[in-house]
Amino acid sequence: LPKTHGLRVTIEKHKARLTSELTRARLRRKASSMEILKEQIDRAAAGEEAEIPRWVRINTIKTTVEEQLSTTFKGYEHVTTVDEVLAQPASGKRCRILIDPHIPNLVGITQGIDLSKTEAYRSGKIIFQDKASCFPAYLLDPHPEDGDVVDGCAAPGNKTTHLAAICHARRPDFEREGASQKIFAFEMDKRRSETLTKMVKIAGSQGWTRVGFGQDFCQVDPMGPQFENVGSLLLDPSCSGSGIVGRDSMPELHIPESVTSSTAGPSKKQDKGKGKTGNYKDEKSKKRRLDDKEAAQSSVMIDDEGNETIVNSEKDLESRLQALAGFQLKIVLHALTFPAAKKVTYSTCSIHSQENEHVVMKVLSSEIAQRRGWRILKRSEQVRGMREWPVRGLLESCGGNAEVADACIRSYKSDGYGVMGFFVAGFVRDGSKDEAMDPDGPYMRDDDGRIVRDITGMPYLKTTGRPVELLPRDLTDDEEVDGDTREDESEGGDEDEDEEEEESDEEEDWGGFED
Ligand SMILES: C[S@@+](CC[C@H](N)C(=O)[O-])C[C@H]1O[C@@H](n2cnc3c(N)ncnc32)[C@H](O)[C@@H]1O
């Protein structure tokens, strides 16, 4: 600030007082130096985020762990525990990196390092994704022989691109023309579909990912010929977002109490007789308690998409959770109807049983699960990293069923494992019950056995109670899917050249997406 600036003049005027207050604050907090005081304040301001490393998934479509360790993370100190990553490196010390023991191709690094300007991030070689958010694709574990994969609720695309990387790593050396494994990624919201499309492209997986742009997964006809090979589905529907880190962390502000206010006090109650200096504090803490109570009674619930809902009471919260659970159940049940499906994962970033174990129990007891032989993917059958993950489902919330509770995978923001609050469970079936499938087929029929149709002739699906929707062109015509993006790129010139140009523009513009 220039010397004559009002703020500077005022600060200079009170410099001695401010300096002595700062020293007192440091001593009160038992910080032996200014450096340590600063660290304490930064940590408190970071809130629960300080308990979580910066998780980075290495996108093996474009790079390898080895390449990233010798470039982007060159010189980082290798550690083996989350606590070691979280410990603040003393000034001048190196940043730390942990190669995750559960999820392949995932690393955790010291918080506060800005990787968003690195070439690796801008070109999609590394993707910021919380460790827990990597559980579903890893648990689904799609192999080429499992057929095509569906991501029913895909934007912004962290799990879609993770699935794409797993499929890419496992693709056979010699593939029959047109027989390669595809990923169908549906996203109902058009704006978020744009983000998804961009992320698929930057991750380099557009060749085998079809984006169902703006498309409601529940309206997709599982009997459609393009889905006959869909063997596994990942469902990560909208949820309360109660496990998201940083949702309720608010930096604490300490405003020094002024001497005059604490002696005179603005409280009318004080004037009415109590009069002692200490009472203002009492009043303040009473008021704070009341404010807290009111805040608890009327809080804003921000879901995983950032939508706000006012929750005035426990009853409000319960009805909101029940509404979400109803929609989540519908999405999973729809996935179970895909004719060739053998594996499904269901996940939320919520910590509420209503959206988690309760949904799992309802899925297991549903008519479709019973009829088609769907069951829980037991812990002993899970991929190693998920089998070994120590935090499991709640027994009580699974009605005392220990096998299901142990099969469910959970995490909590403050459980010491350095991840967000999350839930995932898997469902599998062996297919032997397929013959017992509904002999009347998937469409609703009237009393005379005729298929019920809308005025355009589209049959009503039993699973959704609504007519089948026509698929947008990008899902019905392979050429068109790629064509959609290429069309823009090839406008007015040499296609290849333009494509390359567009690609690099895209990389430059890439701001990236966080989980
Ligand atoms: C939790 S987010 C998904 C996050 C995503 N799996 C990822 O890892 O990046 C849920 C998404 O599902 C979308 N969605 C909700 N209901 C849907 C439906 N019936 N069909 C398709 N998308 C849906 C929402 O718009 C939202 O973008």
Coordinates of C-alpha atoms and ligand atoms in Angstrom, one line a residue:
L1 CA 0.0 0.0 0.0
P2 CA 1.3 3.5 -0.7
K3 CA 2.4 5.4 2.4
T4 CA -0.5 7.8 2.3
H5 CA -3.2 5.0 2.0
G6 CA -5.7 5.3 4.8
L7 CA -5.5 1.7 5.8
R8 CA -1.7 1.8 6.0
V9 CA -1.7 5.1 8.0
T10 CA -4.1 3.5 10.5
I11 CA -2.1 0.3 10.8
E12 CA 1.1 2.3 11.2
K13 CA -0.6 4.4 13.9
H14 CA -1.4 1.2 15.9
K15 CA 1.6 -0.8 14.9
A16 CA 3.0 -1.1 18.4
R17 CA -0.4 -2.3 19.8
L18 CA -1.0 -4.7 17.0
T19 CA 2.5 -6.2 17.4
S20 CA 2.0 -6.7 21.1
E21 CA -1.5 -8.3 20.5
L22 CA 0.1 -10.6 17.9
T23 CA 2.7 -11.7 20.4
R24 CA 0.1 -12.3 23.1
A25 CA -2.0 -14.4 20.6
R26 CA 1.1 -16.4 19.8
L27 CA 1.9 -17.0 23.5
R28 CA -1.7 -17.9 24.3
R29 CA -1.6 -20.6 21.6
K30 CA 1.8 -21.8 22.9
A31 CA 3.4 -21.3 19.5
S32 CA 7.1 -20.9 20.0
S33 CA 7.5 -18.9 16.7
M34 CA 5.5 -16.9 14.2
E35 CA 6.1 -19.7 11.7
I36 CA 4.4 -22.2 14.0
L37 CA 1.5 -19.8 14.7
K38 CA 1.0 -19.4 11.0
E39 CA 1.0 -23.1 10.5
Q40 CA -1.6 -23.5 13.3
I41 CA -3.9 -20.9 11.8
D42 CA -3.6 -22.4 8.3
R43 CA -4.4 -25.8 9.6
A44 CA -7.5 -24.6 11.5
A45 CA -8.6 -22.7 8.4
A46 CA -8.2 -25.7 6.2
G47 CA -10.6 -27.6 8.6
E48 CA -11.3 -31.2 7.7
E49 CA -9.5 -30.8 4.4
A50 CA -6.2 -30.8 6.3
E51 CA -6.9 -34.4 7.2
I52 CA -7.0 -35.5 3.6
P53 CA -4.1 -35.8 1.2
R54 CA -4.5 -34.5 -2.3
W55 CA -5.4 -37.7 -4.1
V56 CA -4.3 -37.9 -7.7
R57 CA -5.3 -40.7 -10.1
I58 CA -2.7 -41.4 -12.8
N59 CA -4.5 -41.8 -16.1
T60 CA -2.9 -44.9 -17.6
I61 CA -4.6 -44.2 -20.9
K62 CA -2.0 -41.4 -21.4
T63 CA 0.9 -42.1 -19.0
T64 CA 2.3 -44.5 -16.4
V65 CA 3.0 -44.2 -12.7
E66 CA 6.7 -44.6 -13.4
E67 CA 6.6 -41.7 -15.9
Q68 CA 4.8 -39.4 -13.5
L69 CA 7.1 -40.3 -10.6
S70 CA 10.0 -39.2 -12.7
T71 CA 8.4 -36.0 -14.1
T72 CA 5.4 -34.4 -12.3
F73 CA 6.4 -35.9 -8.9
K74 CA 10.1 -35.8 -9.4
G75 CA 12.0 -35.1 -6.1
Y76 CA 9.0 -35.9 -3.9
E77 CA 9.8 -37.8 -0.8
H78 CA 8.2 -41.3 -0.8
V79 CA 6.3 -42.2 2.3
T80 CA 4.1 -45.2 3.2
T81 CA 1.3 -43.8 5.4
V82 CA -1.4 -41.2 5.1
D83 CA -0.1 -39.5 8.4
E84 CA 3.3 -39.0 6.8
V85 CA 1.7 -37.4 3.8
L86 CA -0.3 -35.1 6.0
A87 CA 2.5 -34.0 8.2
Q88 CA 3.5 -30.5 7.2
P89 CA 7.0 -30.5 5.6
A90 CA 9.2 -28.1 7.5
S91 CA 10.1 -25.2 5.3
G92 CA 12.6 -26.1 2.7
K93 CA 11.7 -29.8 3.0
R94 CA 10.5 -31.8 0.1
C95 CA 6.8 -32.6 -0.7
R96 CA 5.7 -36.1 0.0
I97 CA 4.0 -38.8 -2.0
L98 CA 2.3 -42.0 -1.1
I99 CA 1.6 -44.7 -3.6
D100 CA -1.8 -46.0 -2.5
P101 CA -1.8 -49.5 -1.2
H102 CA -5.5 -50.2 -2.1
I103 CA -6.2 -48.5 -5.5
P104 CA -3.9 -49.2 -8.4
N105 CA -2.4 -46.0 -10.1
L106 CA -3.5 -43.7 -7.3
V107 CA -1.1 -41.5 -5.3
G108 CA -1.7 -39.1 -2.3
I109 CA 0.5 -36.0 -2.1
T110 CA 1.0 -33.2 0.4
Q111 CA -2.0 -30.9 0.6
G112 CA -1.6 -27.4 -0.7
I113 CA 0.6 -28.1 -3.7
D114 CA -0.9 -26.6 -6.8
L115 CA -0.7 -29.2 -9.6
S116 CA -3.4 -27.5 -11.8
K117 CA -0.7 -25.7 -13.8
T118 CA 1.3 -28.8 -14.6
E119 CA 1.5 -30.2 -18.1
A120 CA 0.3 -33.6 -16.7
Y121 CA -2.9 -32.1 -15.3
R122 CA -3.7 -29.9 -18.3
S123 CA -3.2 -32.8 -20.7
G124 CA -5.3 -35.3 -18.7
K125 CA -2.4 -37.5 -17.6
I126 CA -3.3 -37.0 -14.0
I127 CA -6.8 -36.5 -12.6
F128 CA -7.7 -35.2 -9.1
Q129 CA -10.0 -37.8 -7.6
D130 CA -10.6 -38.6 -4.0
K131 CA -9.4 -42.1 -3.1
A132 CA -13.0 -43.2 -2.0
S133 CA -14.4 -42.0 -5.3
C134 CA -12.1 -44.6 -7.1
F135 CA -13.7 -47.5 -5.2
P136 CA -16.7 -48.1 -7.5
A137 CA -14.8 -48.6 -10.8
Y138 CA -12.2 -50.6 -9.1
L139 CA -14.8 -52.8 -7.4
L140 CA -16.8 -53.3 -10.6
D141 CA -13.5 -54.6 -12.1
P142 CA -14.7 -54.9 -15.7
H143 CA -12.8 -57.4 -17.8
P144 CA -13.2 -57.7 -21.6
E145 CA -15.1 -60.9 -21.3
D146 CA -17.7 -59.1 -19.1
G147 CA -18.8 -57.2 -22.2
D148 CA -19.8 -53.5 -22.4
V149 CA -20.1 -51.2 -19.4
V150 CA -22.7 -48.7 -18.4
D151 CA -22.1 -45.7 -16.2
G152 CA -25.7 -44.6 -15.4
C153 CA -25.1 -41.3 -13.7
A154 CA -21.8 -40.2 -15.2
A155 CA -21.0 -36.4 -15.0
P156 CA -18.5 -34.9 -14.4
G157 CA -16.9 -38.2 -15.4
N158 CA -14.4 -39.2 -12.8
K159 CA -15.7 -42.8 -12.6
T160 CA -16.4 -43.0 -16.3
T161 CA -12.8 -42.1 -17.1
H162 CA -11.5 -44.5 -14.4
L163 CA -13.6 -47.3 -16.0
A164 CA -12.2 -46.3 -19.3
A165 CA -8.6 -46.6 -18.0
I166 CA -9.3 -50.0 -16.5
C167 CA -10.9 -51.3 -19.8
H168 CA -8.0 -49.8 -21.8
A169 CA -5.4 -51.6 -19.7
R170 CA -7.1 -54.9 -20.2
R171 CA -8.0 -54.7 -23.9
P172 CA -6.8 -57.8 -25.9
D173 CA -3.8 -57.4 -28.1
F174 CA -5.7 -58.4 -31.2
E175 CA -9.3 -57.2 -31.2
R176 CA -11.9 -58.2 -33.7
E177 CA -13.1 -55.2 -35.7
G178 CA -16.1 -53.7 -33.9
A179 CA -15.8 -56.1 -31.0
S180 CA -14.1 -53.8 -28.6
Q181 CA -15.5 -53.2 -25.2
K182 CA -17.6 -50.0 -25.0
I183 CA -18.7 -47.7 -22.2
F184 CA -22.1 -46.1 -22.3
A185 CA -22.1 -43.0 -20.0
F186 CA -25.5 -41.5 -19.4
E187 CA -26.0 -38.0 -17.9
M188 CA -29.4 -36.5 -17.5
D189 CA -28.3 -32.9 -17.0
K190 CA -27.3 -31.2 -20.3
R191 CA -24.8 -28.7 -18.8
R192 CA -23.1 -31.5 -16.8
S193 CA -23.2 -33.7 -20.0
E194 CA -21.0 -31.1 -21.6
T195 CA -18.5 -31.4 -18.8
L196 CA -18.6 -35.1 -19.1
T197 CA -18.0 -35.0 -22.8
K198 CA -15.0 -32.7 -22.3
M199 CA -13.6 -34.9 -19.5
V200 CA -13.9 -38.1 -21.6
K201 CA -12.0 -36.3 -24.4
I202 CA -9.3 -34.9 -22.2
A203 CA -8.8 -38.4 -20.6
G204 CA -8.3 -39.8 -24.1
S205 CA -11.2 -42.3 -23.9
Q206 CA -13.6 -40.9 -26.5
G207 CA -12.8 -43.8 -28.8
W208 CA -14.6 -46.3 -26.6
T209 CA -17.0 -44.1 -24.6
R210 CA -20.4 -43.2 -25.8
V211 CA -21.9 -40.3 -24.0
G212 CA -25.7 -40.4 -23.5
F213 CA -25.9 -36.6 -23.6
G214 CA -28.8 -35.2 -21.4
Q215 CA -30.3 -38.7 -21.2
D216 CA -32.2 -40.1 -18.2
F217 CA -30.8 -43.6 -17.5
C218 CA -34.1 -44.8 -16.2
Q219 CA -35.6 -44.1 -19.6
V220 CA -33.1 -46.2 -21.5
D221 CA -34.6 -49.4 -22.8
P222 CA -32.4 -52.2 -21.5
M223 CA -33.7 -54.4 -24.3
G224 CA -32.3 -52.1 -27.0
P225 CA -30.0 -54.0 -29.3
Q226 CA -27.0 -51.8 -28.6
F227 CA -27.1 -52.9 -24.9
E228 CA -27.3 -56.6 -25.5
N229 CA -23.6 -57.0 -24.5
V230 CA -23.8 -54.8 -21.4
G231 CA -22.4 -57.0 -18.6
S232 CA -21.6 -54.5 -15.9
L233 CA -23.0 -51.3 -14.7
L234 CA -21.8 -48.6 -12.3
L235 CA -24.5 -46.5 -10.6
D236 CA -23.4 -43.4 -8.7
P237 CA -26.6 -41.4 -8.5
S238 CA -27.2 -38.0 -6.9
C239 CA -27.2 -38.2 -3.1
S240 CA -27.3 -35.9 0.0
G241 CA -23.5 -35.4 -0.4
S242 CA -23.1 -35.7 3.4
G243 CA -19.7 -37.3 3.0
I244 CA -18.2 -34.5 0.9
V245 CA -15.1 -32.9 2.5
G246 CA -15.3 -29.2 3.1
R247 CA -19.1 -29.0 3.0
D248 CA -19.4 -28.0 6.6
S249 CA -16.0 -26.7 7.4
M250 CA -15.9 -23.0 7.9
P251 CA -12.7 -21.3 9.0
E252 CA -13.0 -20.0 12.6
L253 CA -12.7 -16.2 12.9
H254 CA -11.5 -14.7 16.1
I255 CA -12.5 -11.1 16.5
P256 CA -10.7 -9.6 19.5
E257 CA -13.2 -8.4 22.1
S258 CA -13.0 -4.7 22.5
V259 CA -12.4 -3.4 26.1
T260 CA -15.3 -1.0 25.9
S261 CA -17.8 -3.5 24.8
S262 CA -16.8 -6.0 27.4
T263 CA -17.1 -3.5 30.2
A264 CA -20.2 -1.5 29.0
G265 CA -21.8 -4.3 27.0
P266 CA -24.6 -3.7 24.5
S267 CA -27.0 -6.1 26.1
K268 CA -30.3 -4.7 27.4
K269 CA -30.4 -7.6 29.8
Q270 CA -27.2 -6.3 31.3
D271 CA -28.7 -2.9 31.9
K272 CA -31.5 -4.6 33.7
G273 CA -29.5 -5.2 36.7
K274 CA -26.8 -7.9 36.1
G275 CA -24.3 -5.2 35.2
K276 CA -21.1 -7.2 35.9
T277 CA -18.5 -7.3 33.1
G278 CA -18.5 -11.1 33.0
N279 CA -22.2 -11.2 32.2
Y280 CA -21.7 -10.0 28.6
K281 CA -19.6 -13.1 28.0
D282 CA -22.4 -15.2 29.5
E283 CA -24.9 -13.5 27.3
K284 CA -22.7 -14.0 24.3
S285 CA -22.2 -17.7 24.9
K286 CA -25.9 -18.1 25.6
K287 CA -26.7 -16.3 22.4
R288 CA -24.2 -18.5 20.6
R289 CA -25.8 -21.6 22.0
L290 CA -29.2 -20.3 20.8
D291 CA -27.8 -19.5 17.4
D292 CA -26.2 -23.0 17.2
K293 CA -29.5 -24.5 18.1
E294 CA -31.3 -22.5 15.5
A295 CA -28.7 -23.4 13.0
A296 CA -29.1 -27.1 13.8
Q297 CA -32.8 -26.8 13.6
S298 CA -32.8 -24.9 10.3
S299 CA -29.7 -25.9 8.3
V300 CA -29.1 -25.9 4.6
M301 CA -28.4 -29.3 3.1
I302 CA -26.1 -29.1 0.0
D303 CA -26.3 -32.2 -2.1
D304 CA -23.5 -33.6 -4.2
E305 CA -24.5 -31.4 -7.1
G306 CA -24.5 -28.2 -5.0
N307 CA -28.3 -27.9 -4.8
E308 CA -29.5 -26.4 -1.5
T309 CA -32.4 -27.7 0.5
I310 CA -33.5 -26.0 3.7
V311 CA -33.9 -28.7 6.4
N312 CA -35.9 -27.3 9.4
S313 CA -36.2 -30.5 11.4
E314 CA -35.2 -34.1 11.8
K315 CA -38.5 -34.9 10.0
D316 CA -37.4 -32.7 7.0
L317 CA -34.1 -34.4 6.8
E318 CA -35.7 -37.8 7.0
S319 CA -38.2 -37.1 4.2
R320 CA -35.4 -35.6 2.0
L321 CA -33.3 -38.8 2.6
Q322 CA -36.4 -41.0 1.8
A323 CA -37.0 -39.1 -1.4
L324 CA -33.3 -39.6 -2.4
A325 CA -33.4 -43.3 -1.4
G326 CA -36.5 -43.9 -3.5
F327 CA -34.8 -42.4 -6.6
Q328 CA -31.5 -44.3 -5.9
L329 CA -33.4 -47.6 -5.6
K330 CA -35.2 -47.0 -8.9
I331 CA -31.9 -46.4 -10.7
V332 CA -30.4 -49.6 -9.3
L333 CA -33.4 -51.7 -10.0
H334 CA -33.4 -50.5 -13.6
A335 CA -29.8 -51.5 -13.9
L336 CA -30.6 -55.1 -12.8
T337 CA -32.9 -55.5 -15.8
F338 CA -30.2 -55.4 -18.4
P339 CA -30.4 -58.8 -20.0
A340 CA -26.7 -59.7 -20.0
A341 CA -25.7 -57.8 -16.8
K342 CA -23.8 -59.8 -14.2
K343 CA -22.2 -57.1 -12.1
V344 CA -23.5 -53.8 -10.7
T345 CA -22.0 -51.4 -8.2
Y346 CA -24.0 -48.8 -6.3
S347 CA -22.3 -45.9 -4.6
T348 CA -23.0 -42.6 -2.8
C349 CA -20.9 -39.9 -1.2
S350 CA -23.4 -40.0 1.7
I351 CA -22.9 -41.3 5.2
H352 CA -26.6 -41.8 5.9
S353 CA -27.8 -45.5 6.1
Q354 CA -31.1 -44.5 4.4
E355 CA -29.2 -43.9 1.2
N356 CA -26.7 -46.7 1.7
E357 CA -27.3 -50.1 3.5
H358 CA -31.1 -49.5 3.4
V359 CA -31.1 -49.2 -0.4
V360 CA -28.9 -52.3 -0.6
M361 CA -31.3 -54.3 1.5
K362 CA -34.3 -53.1 -0.6
V363 CA -32.4 -54.1 -3.8
L364 CA -31.7 -57.6 -2.5
S365 CA -35.3 -58.2 -1.5
S366 CA -36.7 -56.7 -4.7
E367 CA -38.7 -58.8 -7.1
I368 CA -36.2 -58.4 -10.0
A369 CA -33.3 -59.4 -7.8
Q370 CA -35.1 -62.5 -6.6
R371 CA -36.2 -63.4 -10.1
R372 CA -32.9 -63.0 -11.8
G373 CA -30.7 -64.3 -9.0
W374 CA -28.9 -61.0 -8.0
R375 CA -27.1 -61.2 -4.7
I376 CA -24.5 -59.2 -2.8
L377 CA -20.8 -59.3 -4.0
K378 CA -19.3 -60.8 -0.8
R379 CA -16.2 -59.4 0.7
S380 CA -14.2 -62.6 0.0
E381 CA -15.1 -62.2 -3.8
Q382 CA -14.0 -58.5 -4.0
V383 CA -10.8 -57.2 -5.7
R384 CA -7.9 -57.3 -3.2
G385 CA -7.8 -53.6 -2.4
M386 CA -11.5 -53.5 -1.5
R387 CA -11.4 -56.8 0.4
E388 CA -8.6 -55.4 2.5
W389 CA -10.3 -52.0 3.1
P390 CA -11.1 -52.0 6.8
V391 CA -14.2 -49.9 7.1
R392 CA -17.3 -51.8 6.3
G393 CA -21.1 -51.4 6.4
L394 CA -23.2 -51.0 9.5
L395 CA -24.6 -54.3 10.8
E396 CA -27.7 -52.7 12.4
S397 CA -28.5 -50.9 9.1
C398 CA -28.4 -54.3 7.3
G399 CA -31.0 -55.7 9.7
G400 CA -28.3 -57.8 11.4
N401 CA -27.1 -59.5 8.2
A402 CA -23.4 -59.8 8.8
E403 CA -22.5 -61.0 5.3
V404 CA -24.2 -58.0 3.7
A405 CA -22.7 -55.5 6.2
D406 CA -19.2 -56.9 5.6
A407 CA -19.7 -56.7 1.9
C408 CA -20.6 -53.0 2.1
I409 CA -17.7 -50.6 1.9
R410 CA -17.7 -47.4 3.8
S411 CA -15.5 -44.5 4.7
Y412 CA -15.8 -41.4 6.9
K413 CA -14.2 -38.0 6.6
S414 CA -12.5 -38.3 10.0
D415 CA -11.7 -42.0 10.2
G416 CA -7.9 -41.5 9.8
Y417 CA -7.7 -43.1 6.4
G418 CA -7.6 -39.7 4.6
V419 CA -10.6 -40.0 2.4
M420 CA -14.1 -38.5 2.0
G421 CA -17.3 -40.0 3.4
F422 CA -18.4 -42.7 0.9
F423 CA -20.4 -45.9 0.4
V424 CA -20.2 -48.6 -2.2
A425 CA -21.6 -52.1 -2.6
G426 CA -21.6 -54.6 -5.4
F427 CA -24.3 -57.0 -6.8
V428 CA -23.6 -60.0 -8.9
R429 CA -25.5 -62.9 -10.4
D430 CA -24.4 -66.0 -12.3
G431 CA -27.1 -65.9 -15.0
S432 CA -28.5 -69.4 -14.3
K433 CA -31.8 -67.8 -13.4
D434 CA -32.2 -66.1 -16.8
E435 CA -34.6 -68.8 -18.1
A436 CA -36.9 -67.8 -15.3
M437 CA -37.1 -64.3 -16.7
D438 CA -40.6 -62.8 -17.1
P439 CA -42.1 -64.8 -20.0
D440 CA -44.2 -61.8 -21.0
G441 CA -41.2 -59.6 -21.7
P442 CA -40.3 -56.2 -20.4
Y443 CA -43.4 -54.2 -21.6
M444 CA -46.6 -53.5 -19.9
R445 CA -49.7 -55.4 -21.2
D446 CA -53.4 -54.7 -20.9
D447 CA -56.0 -57.2 -19.7
D448 CA -56.2 -58.8 -23.2
G449 CA -52.4 -59.3 -23.2
R450 CA -51.7 -56.5 -25.7
I451 CA -48.6 -54.4 -25.2
V452 CA -49.6 -50.9 -23.9
R453 CA -48.3 -48.1 -26.1
D454 CA -48.3 -44.3 -26.1
I455 CA -49.8 -42.3 -29.0
T456 CA -46.6 -42.6 -31.0
G457 CA -46.6 -46.3 -30.6
M458 CA -43.8 -46.6 -28.0
P459 CA -44.4 -49.5 -25.6
Y460 CA -44.5 -48.8 -21.8
L461 CA -41.7 -50.4 -19.8
K462 CA -42.7 -52.4 -16.7
T463 CA -39.6 -51.2 -14.9
T464 CA -40.2 -47.4 -15.3
G465 CA -44.0 -47.3 -16.0
R466 CA -43.2 -44.9 -18.9
P467 CA -42.9 -45.3 -22.6
V468 CA -39.5 -46.3 -24.1
E469 CA -37.7 -43.1 -25.2
L470 CA -36.0 -43.0 -28.5
L471 CA -32.3 -42.8 -28.1
P472 CA -30.5 -39.7 -29.3
R473 CA -28.5 -40.3 -32.5
D474 CA -25.2 -40.5 -30.7
L475 CA -26.2 -43.8 -29.0
T476 CA -27.8 -45.4 -32.0
D477 CA -25.2 -44.8 -34.6
D478 CA -21.6 -45.5 -33.8
E479 CA -20.4 -43.3 -36.6
E480 CA -22.5 -40.4 -35.4
V481 CA -21.1 -40.6 -31.8
D482 CA -17.6 -39.8 -33.0
G483 CA -19.0 -37.7 -35.8
D484 CA -20.7 -35.4 -33.3
T485 CA -17.4 -34.1 -32.0
R486 CA -15.5 -34.5 -35.3
E487 CA -18.1 -32.4 -37.1
D488 CA -17.1 -29.3 -35.2
E489 CA -13.5 -30.1 -35.5
S490 CA -13.5 -30.6 -39.2
E491 CA -15.5 -27.5 -40.1
G492 CA -13.8 -25.6 -42.9
G493 CA -10.6 -27.4 -43.4
D494 CA -8.3 -30.4 -43.3
E495 CA -9.9 -32.8 -40.8
D496 CA -6.7 -34.2 -39.3
E497 CA -5.0 -30.8 -39.0
D498 CA -8.1 -29.3 -37.4
E499 CA -8.5 -32.1 -35.0
E500 CA -5.0 -31.7 -33.8
E501 CA -5.4 -28.0 -33.4
E502 CA -8.7 -28.5 -31.5
E503 CA -7.1 -31.0 -29.3
S504 CA -4.3 -28.7 -28.2
D505 CA -6.7 -25.8 -27.7
E506 CA -8.8 -28.0 -25.5
E507 CA -5.8 -28.9 -23.5
E508 CA -4.9 -25.3 -23.0
D509 CA -8.4 -24.4 -21.9
W510 CA -8.7 -27.3 -19.6
G511 CA -9.4 -26.1 -16.1
G512 CA -10.0 -29.6 -14.8
F513 CA -12.6 -31.1 -12.6
E514 CA -12.4 -32.1 -9.0
D515 CA -14.2 -35.0 -7.6
Ligands
LIG1 C1 -23.0 -38.1 -8.0 S1 -23.1 -37.4 -9.5 C2 -22.1 -38.5 -10.4 C3 -20.6 -38.3 -10.3 C4 -19.8 -39.2 -11.3 N1 -20.1 -40.6 -11.2 C5 -18.3 -39.0 -11.2 O1 -17.7 -39.8 -10.5 O2 -17.8 -38.0 -11.7 C6 -24.6 -37.9 -10.1 C7 -25.0 -37.5 -11.5 O3 -26.1 -38.2 -11.9 C8 -26.9 -37.4 -12.8 N2 -28.2 -38.1 -12.8 C9 -29.1 -38.1 -11.8 N3 -30.2 -38.8 -12.1 C10 -29.9 -39.3 -13.4 C11 -30.6 -40.2 -14.3 N4 -31.8 -40.7 -14.0 N5 -30.0 -40.5 -15.4 C12 -28.8 -40.0 -15.8 N6 -28.1 -39.1 -15.0 C13 -28.6 -38.9 -13.8 C14 -26.8 -36.1 -12.1 O4 -27.2 -35.1 -13.0 C15 -25.4 -36.0 -11.7 O5 -24.6 -35.4 -12.6

